[in-house]
Coordinates of C-alpha atoms and ligand atoms in Angstrom, one line a residue:
M1210 CA 24.1 -0.6 34.4
T1211 CA 27.2 -2.5 34.5
D1212 CA 27.7 -4.9 31.6
R1213 CA 26.9 -8.2 33.3
Q1214 CA 28.1 -11.5 31.4
P1215 CA 25.1 -13.6 30.8
L1216 CA 24.9 -16.8 32.8
V1217 CA 23.1 -20.1 31.8
A1218 CA 23.3 -23.1 34.1
A1219 CA 21.8 -26.7 33.2
N1220 CA 20.6 -28.5 36.6
W1221 CA 19.9 -31.9 35.6
K1222 CA 18.9 -32.8 39.4
M1223 CA 18.7 -36.9 40.0
N1224 CA 18.1 -37.7 36.0
G1225 CA 19.6 -39.8 33.0
T1226 CA 22.5 -42.3 33.4
L1227 CA 25.8 -42.5 31.9
E1228 CA 24.4 -43.3 28.5
T1229 CA 21.8 -40.3 28.2
L1230 CA 23.9 -37.7 30.0
R1231 CA 27.3 -38.4 27.5
P1232 CA 25.4 -37.4 24.4
L1233 CA 23.7 -34.5 26.6
V1234 CA 26.6 -33.0 27.4
Q1235 CA 28.7 -33.5 24.0
G1236 CA 25.7 -32.2 21.9
V1237 CA 26.0 -28.8 24.1
R1238 CA 29.7 -28.3 23.8
D1239 CA 29.6 -29.0 20.4
G1240 CA 26.2 -26.9 19.8
I1241 CA 27.2 -23.7 21.3
A1242 CA 27.9 -20.6 18.7
P1243 CA 31.5 -19.9 19.0
D1244 CA 30.4 -16.3 19.1
C1245 CA 28.1 -16.6 22.1
D1246 CA 28.9 -14.6 25.2
T1247 CA 26.9 -16.4 27.7
E1248 CA 28.7 -18.4 30.3
V1249 CA 27.2 -22.0 30.5
V1250 CA 27.3 -24.1 33.2
I1251 CA 26.7 -28.1 33.6
C1252 CA 25.6 -29.1 36.8
P1253 CA 25.2 -32.9 37.0
P1254 CA 24.7 -35.4 39.5
S1255 CA 27.8 -35.0 41.7
V1256 CA 28.5 -39.1 40.9
Y1257 CA 29.0 -37.9 36.9
L1258 CA 31.1 -34.8 37.6
A1259 CA 34.6 -36.6 37.0
E1260 CA 32.9 -37.9 33.4
V1261 CA 31.3 -34.7 32.4
C1262 CA 35.2 -32.9 33.7
G1263 CA 36.5 -34.9 31.1
L1264 CA 34.3 -34.3 28.2
L1265 CA 34.0 -30.5 29.1
E1266 CA 38.0 -30.4 28.8
K1267 CA 37.3 -29.7 24.8
G1268 CA 35.4 -26.7 25.3
T1269 CA 34.3 -23.4 27.0
L1270 CA 31.7 -24.8 29.7
K1271 CA 32.0 -24.6 33.0
L1272 CA 31.3 -27.3 35.7
G1273 CA 29.0 -26.6 38.5
A1274 CA 27.7 -29.2 41.5
Q1275 CA 24.3 -29.4 42.7
N1276 CA 25.0 -29.4 46.3
V1277 CA 27.7 -29.3 48.9
S1278 CA 28.2 -29.9 52.3
E1279 CA 29.4 -26.9 54.4
H1280 CA 32.0 -29.0 56.0
E1281 CA 35.6 -29.6 55.5
A1282 CA 35.8 -33.5 55.5
G1283 CA 34.8 -36.0 58.2
A1284 CA 32.2 -38.4 59.5
Y1285 CA 29.1 -37.3 57.2
T1286 CA 28.5 -40.1 55.8
G1287 CA 26.6 -39.5 51.9
E1288 CA 28.2 -36.1 51.7
V1289 CA 30.2 -34.5 49.0
S1290 CA 32.8 -31.9 50.1
I1291 CA 34.4 -28.6 48.7
D1292 CA 37.6 -30.1 48.0
M1293 CA 36.3 -33.1 46.4
L1294 CA 34.6 -30.6 43.5
K1295 CA 37.7 -28.7 43.5
D1296 CA 39.1 -32.2 42.2
Y1297 CA 36.7 -32.1 39.3
Q1298 CA 37.5 -28.2 38.1
C1299 CA 34.2 -27.1 39.2
H1300 CA 33.5 -23.5 39.4
Y1301 CA 30.3 -23.4 40.7
A1302 CA 28.0 -25.0 43.4
I1303 CA 24.2 -24.4 43.6
I1304 CA 23.4 -23.5 47.2
G1305 CA 19.8 -23.8 48.8
H1306 CA 17.9 -24.8 45.5
S1307 CA 14.6 -25.2 46.8
E1308 CA 14.4 -29.0 46.7
R1309 CA 17.1 -29.2 49.2
R1310 CA 15.1 -26.6 51.5
S1311 CA 12.2 -28.5 51.3
L1312 CA 12.8 -32.2 50.8
F1313 CA 16.2 -32.2 52.8
G1314 CA 15.3 -29.9 55.3
E1315 CA 17.8 -27.0 54.7
S1316 CA 17.3 -24.2 56.7
D1317 CA 18.1 -20.6 55.7
H1318 CA 20.8 -20.9 58.7
T1319 CA 22.0 -24.2 56.9
V1320 CA 22.2 -22.5 53.3
A1321 CA 24.0 -19.5 54.7
D1322 CA 26.5 -21.8 56.3
K1323 CA 27.2 -23.6 52.8
F1324 CA 27.5 -20.0 51.1
F1325 CA 30.1 -19.2 53.7
S1326 CA 31.9 -22.3 53.3
V1327 CA 31.9 -22.4 49.3
H1328 CA 32.7 -18.6 49.1
R1329 CA 35.7 -19.3 51.5
A1330 CA 37.2 -21.8 49.2
G1331 CA 37.4 -19.9 45.9
L1332 CA 34.2 -21.4 44.1
T1333 CA 31.2 -19.5 43.7
P1334 CA 27.8 -20.0 45.1
I1335 CA 24.9 -19.9 43.1
L1336 CA 22.5 -19.2 45.5
C1337 CA 19.1 -20.1 45.3
I1338 CA 16.0 -17.9 46.7
G1339 CA 12.3 -18.0 46.1
E1340 CA 8.6 -17.8 48.0
L1341 CA 6.2 -20.9 48.0
L1342 CA 2.9 -20.0 46.2
E1343 CA 1.0 -19.6 49.2
E1344 CA 3.4 -17.0 50.5
R1345 CA 3.1 -15.1 47.1
E1346 CA -0.7 -15.0 47.3
A1347 CA -0.6 -13.8 50.7
G1348 CA 1.6 -10.9 49.3
N1349 CA 4.7 -12.1 51.2
T1350 CA 7.2 -12.4 48.3
E1351 CA 9.4 -9.9 49.3
E1352 CA 9.7 -10.5 52.7
V1353 CA 10.2 -14.4 52.3
V1354 CA 13.1 -13.2 49.5
A1355 CA 14.8 -10.7 52.1
L1356 CA 14.8 -13.1 54.7
Q1357 CA 16.5 -15.6 52.7
L1358 CA 19.0 -13.2 51.5
D1359 CA 19.4 -11.4 54.7
A1360 CA 20.4 -14.9 56.4
V1361 CA 23.0 -14.9 53.9
I1362 CA 24.6 -11.6 53.8
E1363 CA 24.5 -11.3 57.7
K1364 CA 26.7 -14.5 58.0
S1365 CA 28.9 -14.1 54.7
G1366 CA 29.1 -10.2 54.6
I1367 CA 28.3 -8.3 51.3
Q1368 CA 31.6 -8.3 49.9
A1369 CA 31.3 -12.3 49.3
F1370 CA 28.6 -11.5 46.5
S1371 CA 31.1 -9.9 44.8
E1372 CA 32.0 -13.5 43.8
A1373 CA 28.4 -15.0 43.9
V1374 CA 25.5 -15.8 41.7
I1375 CA 22.2 -15.0 42.8
V1376 CA 18.8 -17.0 41.3
Y1377 CA 15.3 -16.0 42.0
E1378 CA 13.4 -19.4 42.0
P1379 CA 9.8 -19.2 42.7
V1380 CA 8.7 -22.3 44.4
W1381 CA 5.7 -22.6 42.2
A1382 CA 7.4 -22.3 38.8
I1383 CA 9.9 -24.9 39.2
G1384 CA 9.3 -28.1 37.5
T1385 CA 5.4 -26.9 37.0
G1386 CA 5.5 -25.4 33.7
K1387 CA 4.2 -22.3 34.9
A1388 CA 6.8 -19.9 34.6
A1389 CA 7.1 -16.4 36.2
S1390 CA 5.8 -13.6 34.1
P1391 CA 8.9 -11.6 32.8
E1392 CA 7.3 -8.8 34.7
Q1393 CA 6.9 -11.0 37.9
A1394 CA 10.6 -11.7 37.6
Q1395 CA 11.6 -8.3 37.0
E1396 CA 10.0 -7.2 40.0
V1397 CA 11.7 -9.3 42.1
H1398 CA 15.0 -9.3 41.0
A1399 CA 15.2 -5.6 41.0
F1400 CA 13.8 -6.0 44.5
M1401 CA 16.9 -8.6 45.3
R1402 CA 19.4 -6.1 43.7
L1403 CA 17.7 -2.9 46.0
R1404 CA 18.2 -4.9 49.1
L1405 CA 21.8 -5.8 48.3
A1406 CA 22.4 -2.4 47.7
R1407 CA 21.7 -1.1 51.0
H1408 CA 24.9 -3.0 51.4
D1409 CA 26.8 -2.0 48.3
A1410 CA 25.5 -0.4 45.7
T1411 CA 28.4 -1.7 43.1
I1412 CA 28.1 -5.1 44.3
A1413 CA 24.1 -5.0 43.7
D1414 CA 24.8 -3.3 40.3
K1415 CA 27.3 -5.9 39.4
I1416 CA 26.0 -9.2 40.7
R1417 CA 24.4 -11.6 37.9
V1418 CA 20.8 -12.5 39.1
L1419 CA 19.3 -15.3 37.3
Y1420 CA 15.7 -16.4 36.9
G1421 CA 14.7 -20.3 37.3
G1422 CA 11.6 -22.1 36.9
S1423 CA 10.2 -23.4 33.7
V1424 CA 12.3 -21.9 31.7
K1425 CA 11.7 -23.1 28.1
A1426 CA 13.0 -22.4 24.5
T1427 CA 9.6 -20.4 24.0
N1428 CA 9.9 -18.3 26.7
A1429 CA 13.7 -17.9 27.5
N1430 CA 13.6 -14.6 24.9
E1431 CA 11.1 -12.8 26.9
L1432 CA 12.3 -13.4 30.8
F1433 CA 15.8 -13.0 29.5
S1434 CA 15.0 -9.3 28.1
M1435 CA 14.2 -7.9 31.3
V1436 CA 16.8 -5.3 32.7
D1437 CA 17.6 -7.2 35.7
V1438 CA 17.3 -10.7 34.6
D1439 CA 20.9 -11.8 33.8
G1440 CA 20.5 -15.9 32.5
G1441 CA 18.4 -18.4 34.1
L1442 CA 18.8 -21.9 36.0
I1443 CA 17.4 -24.6 34.0
G1444 CA 15.8 -27.6 34.8
G1445 CA 13.8 -29.8 32.4
A1446 CA 14.8 -28.2 29.5
S1447 CA 18.5 -28.7 30.1
L1448 CA 17.8 -32.0 29.5
V1449 CA 17.2 -31.8 25.6
V1450 CA 20.0 -30.7 23.7
K1451 CA 18.0 -28.4 21.3
D1452 CA 16.1 -26.6 23.7
F1453 CA 19.0 -26.1 26.3
L1454 CA 21.1 -24.8 23.2
T1455 CA 18.4 -22.2 22.1
I1456 CA 17.9 -21.0 26.0
C1457 CA 21.6 -20.7 26.0
H1458 CA 21.3 -18.4 23.0
A1459 CA 18.3 -16.3 23.8
M1460 CA 20.3 -13.6 25.7
R1461 CA 20.0 -10.0 24.6
Ligands
LIG916 P1 12.8 -26.3 35.9 O1 13.6 -26.3 37.1 O2 12.9 -25.8 34.6 O3 12.5 -27.6 35.8 O4 11.2 -25.7 36.4 C1 14.5 -25.1 37.6 C2 15.2 -25.7 38.5 O5 14.6 -26.5 39.7 O6 16.2 -25.2 38.8

């Protein structure tokens, strides 16, 4: 197995204001142990990228966006471009979060286009993939995950995955307090690696595959101890300094 650097990313979603987010980012920045070898990424609402960028200058944390347009520039009212993210030293962009897919109508096709644009522009996509509860209950998890993954491989090619991160986020686990079991996560992570290995075994081995969905200070350790789980994408628990720091320090 390749040594993959662990990664923990905070997805703040549409939460907080400057008043609450400033101390949050300062607390996380100052609380990361100097010998922590986990890469930590903060994904604030886009309107706060500039502020968080300034606050992160003094530390080792990296910045990510929660979403980005697949288009370069132009008449796309309300959208944020990749060049705008680059102005604030964004390294990462979350692509295809289930809330984007279900609430904002992003199809596998749109997600594939976004991944393509982000990768081409030199940012690292954090690609979210996961099944609905009814899909799991019908025994279709692997089929759904494969379809979502294949759409992106088809558009961008397997090489693009050498500069990407994947997150397995079962939709039924997001914000519900009901995380996947470590075994359930491991099973899907291993399946995704196998799917990638059909194209390139080295890339499949090297890519970081995170788990997301109700990761908390109390379950991070056991989830992250699984051999194919390289960290997490954290929603609710990333809004509490102490909890998020515990998760960042939970890696093997
Ligand atoms: P959660 O969210 O940790 O609150 O379940 C995870 C996510 O949506 O990325």
